[in-house]
Coordinates of C-alpha atoms in Angstrom, one line a residue:
X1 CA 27.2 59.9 36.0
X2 CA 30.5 60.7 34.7
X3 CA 29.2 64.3 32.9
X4 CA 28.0 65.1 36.7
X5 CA 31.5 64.5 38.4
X6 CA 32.9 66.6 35.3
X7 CA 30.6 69.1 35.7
X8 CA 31.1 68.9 39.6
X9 CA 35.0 69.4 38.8
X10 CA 34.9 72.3 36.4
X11 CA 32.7 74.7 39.2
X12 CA 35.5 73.2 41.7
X13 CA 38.1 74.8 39.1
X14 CA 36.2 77.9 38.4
X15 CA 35.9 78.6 42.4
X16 CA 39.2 78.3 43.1
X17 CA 40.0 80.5 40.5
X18 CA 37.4 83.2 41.8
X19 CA 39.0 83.0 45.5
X20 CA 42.6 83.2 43.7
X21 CA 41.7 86.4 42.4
X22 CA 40.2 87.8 45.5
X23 CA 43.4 87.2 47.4
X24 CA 45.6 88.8 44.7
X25 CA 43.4 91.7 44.6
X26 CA 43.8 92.1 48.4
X27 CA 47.1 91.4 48.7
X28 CA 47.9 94.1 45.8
X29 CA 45.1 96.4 47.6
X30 CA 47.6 96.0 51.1
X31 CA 51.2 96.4 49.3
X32 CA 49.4 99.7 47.7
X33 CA 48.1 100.8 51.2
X34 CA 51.8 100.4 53.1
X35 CA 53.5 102.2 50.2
X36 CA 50.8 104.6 50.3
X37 CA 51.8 105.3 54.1
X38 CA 55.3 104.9 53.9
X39 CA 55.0 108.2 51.4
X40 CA 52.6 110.0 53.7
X41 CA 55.1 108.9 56.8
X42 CA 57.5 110.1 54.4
X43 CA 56.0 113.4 53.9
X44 CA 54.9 114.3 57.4
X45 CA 58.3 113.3 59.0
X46 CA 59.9 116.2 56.6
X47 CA 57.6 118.8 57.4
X48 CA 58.1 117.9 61.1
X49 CA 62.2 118.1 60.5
X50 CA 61.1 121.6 58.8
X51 CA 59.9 122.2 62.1
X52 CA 62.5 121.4 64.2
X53 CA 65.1 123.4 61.6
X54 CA 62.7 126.3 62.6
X55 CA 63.4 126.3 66.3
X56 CA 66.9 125.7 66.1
X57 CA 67.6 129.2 63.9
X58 CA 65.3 130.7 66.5
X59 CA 66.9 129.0 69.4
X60 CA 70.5 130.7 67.6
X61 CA 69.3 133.9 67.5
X62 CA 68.6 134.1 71.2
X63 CA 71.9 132.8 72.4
X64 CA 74.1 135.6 71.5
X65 CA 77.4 136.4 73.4
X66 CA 75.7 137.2 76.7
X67 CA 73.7 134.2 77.2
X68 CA 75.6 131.4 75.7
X69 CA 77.7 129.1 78.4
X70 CA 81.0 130.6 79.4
X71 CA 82.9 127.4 80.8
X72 CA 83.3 124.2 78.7
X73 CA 81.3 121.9 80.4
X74 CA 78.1 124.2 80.7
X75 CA 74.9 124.4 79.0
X76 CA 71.6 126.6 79.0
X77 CA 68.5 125.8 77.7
X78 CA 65.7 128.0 76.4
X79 CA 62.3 126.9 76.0
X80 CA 59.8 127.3 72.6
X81 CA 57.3 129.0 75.3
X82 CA 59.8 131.6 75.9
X83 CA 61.2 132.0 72.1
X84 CA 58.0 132.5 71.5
X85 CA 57.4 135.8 74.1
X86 CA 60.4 136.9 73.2
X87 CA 59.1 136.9 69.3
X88 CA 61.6 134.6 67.5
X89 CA 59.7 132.5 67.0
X90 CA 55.6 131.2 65.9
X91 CA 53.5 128.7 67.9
X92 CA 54.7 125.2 66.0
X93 CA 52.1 122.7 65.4
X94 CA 52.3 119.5 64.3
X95 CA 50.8 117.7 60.9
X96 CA 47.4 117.0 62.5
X97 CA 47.2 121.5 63.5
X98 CA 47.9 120.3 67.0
X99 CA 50.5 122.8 69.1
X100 CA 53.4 121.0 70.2
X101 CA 54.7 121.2 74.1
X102 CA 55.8 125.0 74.5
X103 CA 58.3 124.1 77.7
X104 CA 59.5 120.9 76.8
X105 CA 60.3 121.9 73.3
X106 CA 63.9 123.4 73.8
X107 CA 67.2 124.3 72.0
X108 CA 70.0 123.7 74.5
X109 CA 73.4 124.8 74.0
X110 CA 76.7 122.9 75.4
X111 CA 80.2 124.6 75.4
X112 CA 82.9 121.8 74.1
X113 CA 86.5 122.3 73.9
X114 CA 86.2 124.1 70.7
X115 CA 82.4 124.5 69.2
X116 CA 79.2 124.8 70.5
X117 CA 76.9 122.4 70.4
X118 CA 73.0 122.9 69.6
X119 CA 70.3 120.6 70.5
X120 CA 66.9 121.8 69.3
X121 CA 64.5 118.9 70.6
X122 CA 60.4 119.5 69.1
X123 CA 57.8 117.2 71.3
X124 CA 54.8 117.2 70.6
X125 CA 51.4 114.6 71.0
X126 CA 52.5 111.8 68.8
X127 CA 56.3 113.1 67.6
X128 CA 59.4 113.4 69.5
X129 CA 62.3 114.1 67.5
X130 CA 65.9 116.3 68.1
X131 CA 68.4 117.8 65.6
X132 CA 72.3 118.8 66.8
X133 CA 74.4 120.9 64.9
X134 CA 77.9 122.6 66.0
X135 CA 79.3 125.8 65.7
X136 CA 83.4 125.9 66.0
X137 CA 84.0 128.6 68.4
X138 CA 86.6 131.1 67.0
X139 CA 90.3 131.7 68.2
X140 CA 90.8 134.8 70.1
X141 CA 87.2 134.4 71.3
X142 CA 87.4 136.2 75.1
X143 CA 86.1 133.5 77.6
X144 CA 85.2 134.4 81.1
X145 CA 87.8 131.9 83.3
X146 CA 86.5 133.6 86.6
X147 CA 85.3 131.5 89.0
X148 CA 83.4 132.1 92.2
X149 CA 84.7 129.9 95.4
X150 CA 82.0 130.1 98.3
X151 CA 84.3 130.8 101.9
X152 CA 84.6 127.7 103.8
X153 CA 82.1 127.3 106.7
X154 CA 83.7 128.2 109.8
X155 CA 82.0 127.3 113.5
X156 CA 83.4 127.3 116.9
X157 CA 82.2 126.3 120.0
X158 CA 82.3 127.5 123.5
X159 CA 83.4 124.9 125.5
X160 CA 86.2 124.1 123.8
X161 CA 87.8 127.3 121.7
X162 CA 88.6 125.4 118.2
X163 CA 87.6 126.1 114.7
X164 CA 86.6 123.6 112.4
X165 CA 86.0 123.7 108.4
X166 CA 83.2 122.1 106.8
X167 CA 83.8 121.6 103.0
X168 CA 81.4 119.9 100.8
X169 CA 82.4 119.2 96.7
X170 CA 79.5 118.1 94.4
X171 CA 80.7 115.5 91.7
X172 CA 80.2 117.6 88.2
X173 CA 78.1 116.0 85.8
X174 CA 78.5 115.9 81.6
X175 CA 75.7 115.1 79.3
X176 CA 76.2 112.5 76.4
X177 CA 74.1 112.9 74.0
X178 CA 73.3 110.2 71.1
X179 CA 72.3 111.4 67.6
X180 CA 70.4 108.6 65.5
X181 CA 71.2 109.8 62.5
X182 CA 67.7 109.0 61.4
X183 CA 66.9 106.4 63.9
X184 CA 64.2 105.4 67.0
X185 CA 64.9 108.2 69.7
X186 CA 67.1 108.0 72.5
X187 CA 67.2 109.8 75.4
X188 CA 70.3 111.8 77.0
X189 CA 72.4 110.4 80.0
X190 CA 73.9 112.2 82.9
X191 CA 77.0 111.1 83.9
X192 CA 79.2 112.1 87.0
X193 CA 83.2 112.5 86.1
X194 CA 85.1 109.9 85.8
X195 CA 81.9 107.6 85.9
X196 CA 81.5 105.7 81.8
X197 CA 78.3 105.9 80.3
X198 CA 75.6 103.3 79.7
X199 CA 75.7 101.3 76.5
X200 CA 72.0 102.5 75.1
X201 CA 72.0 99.1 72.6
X202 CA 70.8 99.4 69.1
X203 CA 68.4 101.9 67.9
X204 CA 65.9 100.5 65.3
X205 CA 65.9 101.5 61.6
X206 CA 64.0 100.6 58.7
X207 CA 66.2 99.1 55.7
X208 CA 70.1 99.8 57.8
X209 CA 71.8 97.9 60.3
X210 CA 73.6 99.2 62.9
X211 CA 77.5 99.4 63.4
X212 CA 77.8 101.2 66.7
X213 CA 78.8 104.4 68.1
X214 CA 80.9 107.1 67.2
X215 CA 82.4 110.2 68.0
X216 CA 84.7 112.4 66.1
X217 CA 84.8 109.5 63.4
X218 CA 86.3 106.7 66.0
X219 CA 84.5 103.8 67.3
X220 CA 83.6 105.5 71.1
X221 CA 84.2 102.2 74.0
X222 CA 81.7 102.6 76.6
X223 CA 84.2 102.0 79.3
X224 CA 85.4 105.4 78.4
X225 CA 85.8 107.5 81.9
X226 CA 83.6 110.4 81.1
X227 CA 85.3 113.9 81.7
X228 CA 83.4 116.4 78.7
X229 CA 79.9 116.1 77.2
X230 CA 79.9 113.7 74.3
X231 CA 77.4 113.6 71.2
X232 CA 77.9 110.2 69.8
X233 CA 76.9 109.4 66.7
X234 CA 74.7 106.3 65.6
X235 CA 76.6 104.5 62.2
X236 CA 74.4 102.5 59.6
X237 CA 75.1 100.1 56.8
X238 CA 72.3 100.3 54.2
X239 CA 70.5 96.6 53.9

């Protein structure tokens, strides 16, 4: 009797043993999977930023003097479909050979005070991703300062022989931008002057914490009364 309960215990020992090693194999088998995506996320998220460096230079050579925004405020925006007929640039495809949107891919320029700001944005079926970069505008540079004032409205009537003048103003709106800087996406505001801009929250990335906003190095205060476009710029502390 008691070389049967020993005999019972051992295979008890030796099963628990077996299942031990089965779950250290799969647990090994999963941590060697999710660093074995990470790499290829890794890797395809590169190729894609490749990409997006890609439509930027083209997106540069198109706006030379005559097509880049005269007034500081303005912006234009040319599309990948049209870089493309225009020959500056190649179909872009993404890391599965699919072609990415040709007229919601864009590089869009904004005049600021004192550089020019690019923002080359690639969207495609399962990426979405921008990249800014400036360009200081030089001194001496000759900026077009014309502007063209529509004549008031003038209507009279018969009964009663009296002009009166009709004047409508349209509240002019500034973009702010927000750059990750390697975080989640997020997308641009439109602001009227003299209006503050929305607090987007936190974007999420892996390994950092977020600080907050920035622009030009300081902390930017959303109760800021907007009155230029803004690219603010996401800070991280490294985990």
């Amino acid at each position: 009797m008691y070389e049967d309960k020993e005999v019972s215990t051992n295979w008890i020992k030796i099963g628990l043993r077996i299942v031990s090693v089965i779950l250290i194999a799969l647990i090994l088998f999963k941590i060697v999977d999710i660093v074995g995506n990470n790499r290829t996320n890794v890797v395809e998220e590169d190729k894609m930023k490749e990409k997006i460096a890609l439509l930027e230079s083209a997106g540069k050579k198109h706006f030379t003097d005559e097509f880049l925004p005269k007034e500081t405020g303005d912006s234009k925006t040319v599309t990948l479909q049209e870089l493309i007929d225009k020959e500056l640039i190649e179909e872009i495809k993404d890391t599965k050979d699919r072609v990415c949107n040709l007229n919601d891919s864009n590089v869009k320029v904004f005049k600021l005070d004192s550089e020019y700001q690019f923002k080359s944005t690639l969207i495609c079926d399962d990426y979405e991703n921008y990249l800014n970069s400036f360009v200081e505008i030089e001194k001496g540079e000759n900026v077009n300062t014309d502007v063209t004032i529509k004549p008031e409205e003038e209507t009279t009537t018969t009964a009663v022989v009296k002009t009166t003048k009709r004047k409508t103003t349209a509240k002019k709106k500034y973009t702010v931008s927000f750059n990750t800087n390697g975080g989640s996406f997020i997308n641009d505001q439109m602001i009227n002057a003299n209006d503050s801009a929305r607090s987007p929250g936190a974007p999420k990335r892996i390994g950092y914490t977020f600080v907050g906003w920035y622009y030009h190095g300081e902390s930017f205060s959303f109760s800021t009364k907007i009155n230029q476009d803004y690219v603010l710029i996401a800070k991280w502390i490294k985990n």
